[in-house]
């Protein structure tokens, strides 16, 4: 239900799918608003084709650009544009408010800490499973 509501809100607030917004948000937090595509794909747990499709769409909208990495080889990186950063800066506070005021509403501070601990354990389990 949370994912479906985030999808609806992100479409309303940003005009893009939530999965695309997550790419922009990760880039907004990255050094020089830049991240290698392999690192980005792993962070999001996206298949190559899903990431490629999303990047094409975001690039066409002027929200990011793809560049060669400074290192030799066939590696590429995604770079957030000023337009993309503006979008993240406008929408992210709304997403934070939704999480705080709707998703976590009614939970005590201790319950939020417990929820975070449980989520970290679940993520660790999924990370272990992915490495196998």
mmCIF file of C-alpha atoms in Angstrom:
data_model
loop_
_atom_site.group_PDB
_atom_site.id
_atom_site.type_symbol
_atom_site.label_atom_id
_atom_site.label_comp_id
_atom_site.label_asym_id
_atom_site.label_seq_id
_atom_site.Cartn_x
_atom_site.Cartn_y
_atom_site.Cartn_z
ATOM 1 C CA UNK A 1 0.000 0.000 0.000
ATOM 2 C CA UNK A 2 2.848 2.397 0.790
ATOM 3 C CA UNK A 3 4.479 1.803 -2.595
ATOM 4 C CA UNK A 4 1.162 2.310 -4.414
ATOM 5 C CA UNK A 5 0.502 5.553 -2.548
ATOM 6 C CA UNK A 6 4.053 6.797 -3.181
ATOM 7 C CA UNK A 7 3.574 6.024 -6.867
ATOM 8 C CA UNK A 8 0.340 8.031 -6.954
ATOM 9 C CA UNK A 9 1.829 10.942 -5.003
ATOM 10 C CA UNK A 10 5.003 11.063 -7.070
ATOM 11 C CA UNK A 11 3.004 11.070 -10.304
ATOM 12 C CA UNK A 12 0.865 13.917 -8.923
ATOM 13 C CA UNK A 13 3.746 15.926 -7.411
ATOM 14 C CA UNK A 14 6.542 15.300 -9.925
ATOM 15 C CA UNK A 15 4.852 13.975 -13.048
ATOM 16 C CA UNK A 16 7.144 10.933 -13.174
ATOM 17 C CA UNK A 17 7.004 7.378 -11.793
ATOM 18 C CA UNK A 18 8.241 6.915 -8.232
ATOM 19 C CA UNK A 19 10.985 4.550 -9.428
ATOM 20 C CA UNK A 20 12.311 7.359 -11.636
ATOM 21 C CA UNK A 21 12.148 9.825 -8.769
ATOM 22 C CA UNK A 22 14.261 7.465 -6.646
ATOM 23 C CA UNK A 23 16.999 7.714 -9.293
ATOM 24 C CA UNK A 24 16.919 11.502 -9.124
ATOM 25 C CA UNK A 25 16.913 11.492 -5.318
ATOM 26 C CA UNK A 26 19.961 9.204 -5.211
ATOM 27 C CA UNK A 27 21.804 11.459 -7.644
ATOM 28 C CA UNK A 28 20.850 14.527 -5.593
ATOM 29 C CA UNK A 29 22.621 12.964 -2.618
ATOM 30 C CA UNK A 30 25.683 11.847 -4.564
ATOM 31 C CA UNK A 31 29.005 13.656 -4.818
ATOM 32 C CA UNK A 32 28.751 16.212 -7.648
ATOM 33 C CA UNK A 33 25.246 14.834 -8.360
ATOM 34 C CA UNK A 34 26.936 12.003 -10.250
ATOM 35 C CA UNK A 35 26.875 8.228 -9.899
ATOM 36 C CA UNK A 36 28.162 5.371 -12.009
ATOM 37 C CA UNK A 37 25.414 3.322 -13.618
ATOM 38 C CA UNK A 38 26.513 0.054 -12.000
ATOM 39 C CA UNK A 39 26.465 1.614 -8.546
ATOM 40 C CA UNK A 40 23.110 3.245 -9.265
ATOM 41 C CA UNK A 41 21.628 -0.029 -10.505
ATOM 42 C CA UNK A 42 22.835 -1.909 -7.431
ATOM 43 C CA UNK A 43 21.590 0.753 -5.026
ATOM 44 C CA UNK A 44 18.129 0.575 -6.571
ATOM 45 C CA UNK A 45 18.218 -3.180 -7.212
ATOM 46 C CA UNK A 46 17.124 -2.535 -10.810
ATOM 47 C CA UNK A 47 17.822 -4.812 -13.750
ATOM 48 C CA UNK A 48 19.969 -3.218 -16.454
ATOM 49 C CA UNK A 49 17.046 -2.907 -18.859
ATOM 50 C CA UNK A 50 14.819 -1.240 -16.246
ATOM 51 C CA UNK A 51 17.518 1.292 -15.381
ATOM 52 C CA UNK A 52 18.261 1.955 -19.044
ATOM 53 C CA UNK A 53 14.581 2.603 -19.787
ATOM 54 C CA UNK A 54 14.258 4.950 -16.799
ATOM 55 C CA UNK A 55 17.445 6.835 -17.696
ATOM 56 C CA UNK A 56 16.256 7.285 -21.289
ATOM 57 C CA UNK A 57 13.001 8.783 -20.063
ATOM 58 C CA UNK A 58 14.670 11.053 -17.489
ATOM 59 C CA UNK A 59 17.268 12.160 -20.020
ATOM 60 C CA UNK A 60 14.564 13.008 -22.570
ATOM 61 C CA UNK A 61 12.856 15.128 -19.899
ATOM 62 C CA UNK A 62 16.115 16.993 -19.234
ATOM 63 C CA UNK A 63 16.335 15.755 -15.639
ATOM 64 C CA UNK A 64 19.683 14.002 -16.036
ATOM 65 C CA UNK A 65 22.337 13.235 -18.597
ATOM 66 C CA UNK A 66 24.550 10.230 -19.198
ATOM 67 C CA UNK A 67 28.268 10.670 -19.674
ATOM 68 C CA UNK A 68 31.353 8.551 -20.091
ATOM 69 C CA UNK A 69 33.192 8.047 -16.805
ATOM 70 C CA UNK A 70 36.612 9.676 -16.499
ATOM 71 C CA UNK A 71 38.193 6.202 -16.261
ATOM 72 C CA UNK A 72 39.044 4.171 -19.342
ATOM 73 C CA UNK A 73 36.569 1.600 -20.554
ATOM 74 C CA UNK A 74 32.911 1.456 -21.428
ATOM 75 C CA UNK A 75 31.533 2.690 -18.107
ATOM 76 C CA UNK A 76 28.950 5.450 -17.940
ATOM 77 C CA UNK A 77 27.622 7.684 -15.220
ATOM 78 C CA UNK A 78 24.400 9.574 -14.636
ATOM 79 C CA UNK A 79 24.576 13.267 -13.803
ATOM 80 C CA UNK A 80 21.654 15.188 -12.348
ATOM 81 C CA UNK A 81 20.846 18.386 -14.242
ATOM 82 C CA UNK A 82 19.806 21.660 -12.603
ATOM 83 C CA UNK A 83 16.229 20.911 -13.685
ATOM 84 C CA UNK A 84 16.423 17.480 -12.029
ATOM 85 C CA UNK A 85 17.830 18.948 -8.821
ATOM 86 C CA UNK A 86 15.072 21.569 -8.757
ATOM 87 C CA UNK A 87 12.486 18.801 -9.062
ATOM 88 C CA UNK A 88 14.026 16.792 -6.215
ATOM 89 C CA UNK A 89 14.268 19.877 -4.005
ATOM 90 C CA UNK A 90 10.596 20.640 -4.641
ATOM 91 C CA UNK A 91 9.195 17.117 -4.258
ATOM 92 C CA UNK A 92 11.405 15.488 -1.614
ATOM 93 C CA UNK A 93 10.000 17.571 1.271
ATOM 94 C CA UNK A 94 6.512 16.491 0.213
ATOM 95 C CA UNK A 95 7.613 12.840 0.218
ATOM 96 C CA UNK A 96 9.205 13.278 3.650
ATOM 97 C CA UNK A 97 6.000 14.850 4.975
ATOM 98 C CA UNK A 98 3.971 11.952 3.572
ATOM 99 C CA UNK A 99 6.238 9.416 5.295
ATOM 100 C CA UNK A 100 6.174 11.291 8.572
ATOM 101 C CA UNK A 101 2.544 12.418 8.648
ATOM 102 C CA UNK A 102 0.849 9.436 7.010
ATOM 103 C CA UNK A 103 2.992 6.306 7.021
ATOM 104 C CA UNK A 104 4.502 6.785 10.493
ATOM 105 C CA UNK A 105 1.545 8.645 11.990
ATOM 106 C CA UNK A 106 0.518 7.271 15.362
ATOM 107 C CA UNK A 107 3.815 5.502 16.000
ATOM 108 C CA UNK A 108 5.805 6.445 19.061
ATOM 109 C CA UNK A 109 9.477 7.372 18.805
ATOM 110 C CA UNK A 110 10.357 3.931 20.234
ATOM 111 C CA UNK A 111 8.173 2.204 17.647
ATOM 112 C CA UNK A 112 9.907 4.121 14.854
ATOM 113 C CA UNK A 113 13.294 2.995 16.239
ATOM 114 C CA UNK A 114 12.060 -0.620 16.363
ATOM 115 C CA UNK A 115 10.675 -0.349 12.833
ATOM 116 C CA UNK A 116 14.043 0.980 11.608
ATOM 117 C CA UNK A 117 15.863 -1.899 13.343
ATOM 118 C CA UNK A 118 13.535 -4.479 11.803
ATOM 119 C CA UNK A 119 13.831 -2.901 8.348
ATOM 120 C CA UNK A 120 17.643 -2.946 8.582
ATOM 121 C CA UNK A 121 17.555 -6.659 9.457
ATOM 122 C CA UNK A 122 15.248 -7.407 6.539
ATOM 123 C CA UNK A 123 17.480 -5.434 4.167
ATOM 124 C CA UNK A 124 20.537 -7.327 5.440
ATOM 125 C CA UNK A 125 18.737 -10.617 4.797
ATOM 126 C CA UNK A 126 17.910 -9.523 1.247
ATOM 127 C CA UNK A 127 21.503 -8.373 0.684
ATOM 128 C CA UNK A 128 22.775 -11.774 1.869
ATOM 129 C CA UNK A 129 20.318 -13.540 -0.438
ATOM 130 C CA UNK A 130 21.371 -11.423 -3.398
ATOM 131 C CA UNK A 131 25.064 -12.265 -2.844
ATOM 132 C CA UNK A 132 24.402 -16.017 -2.919
#
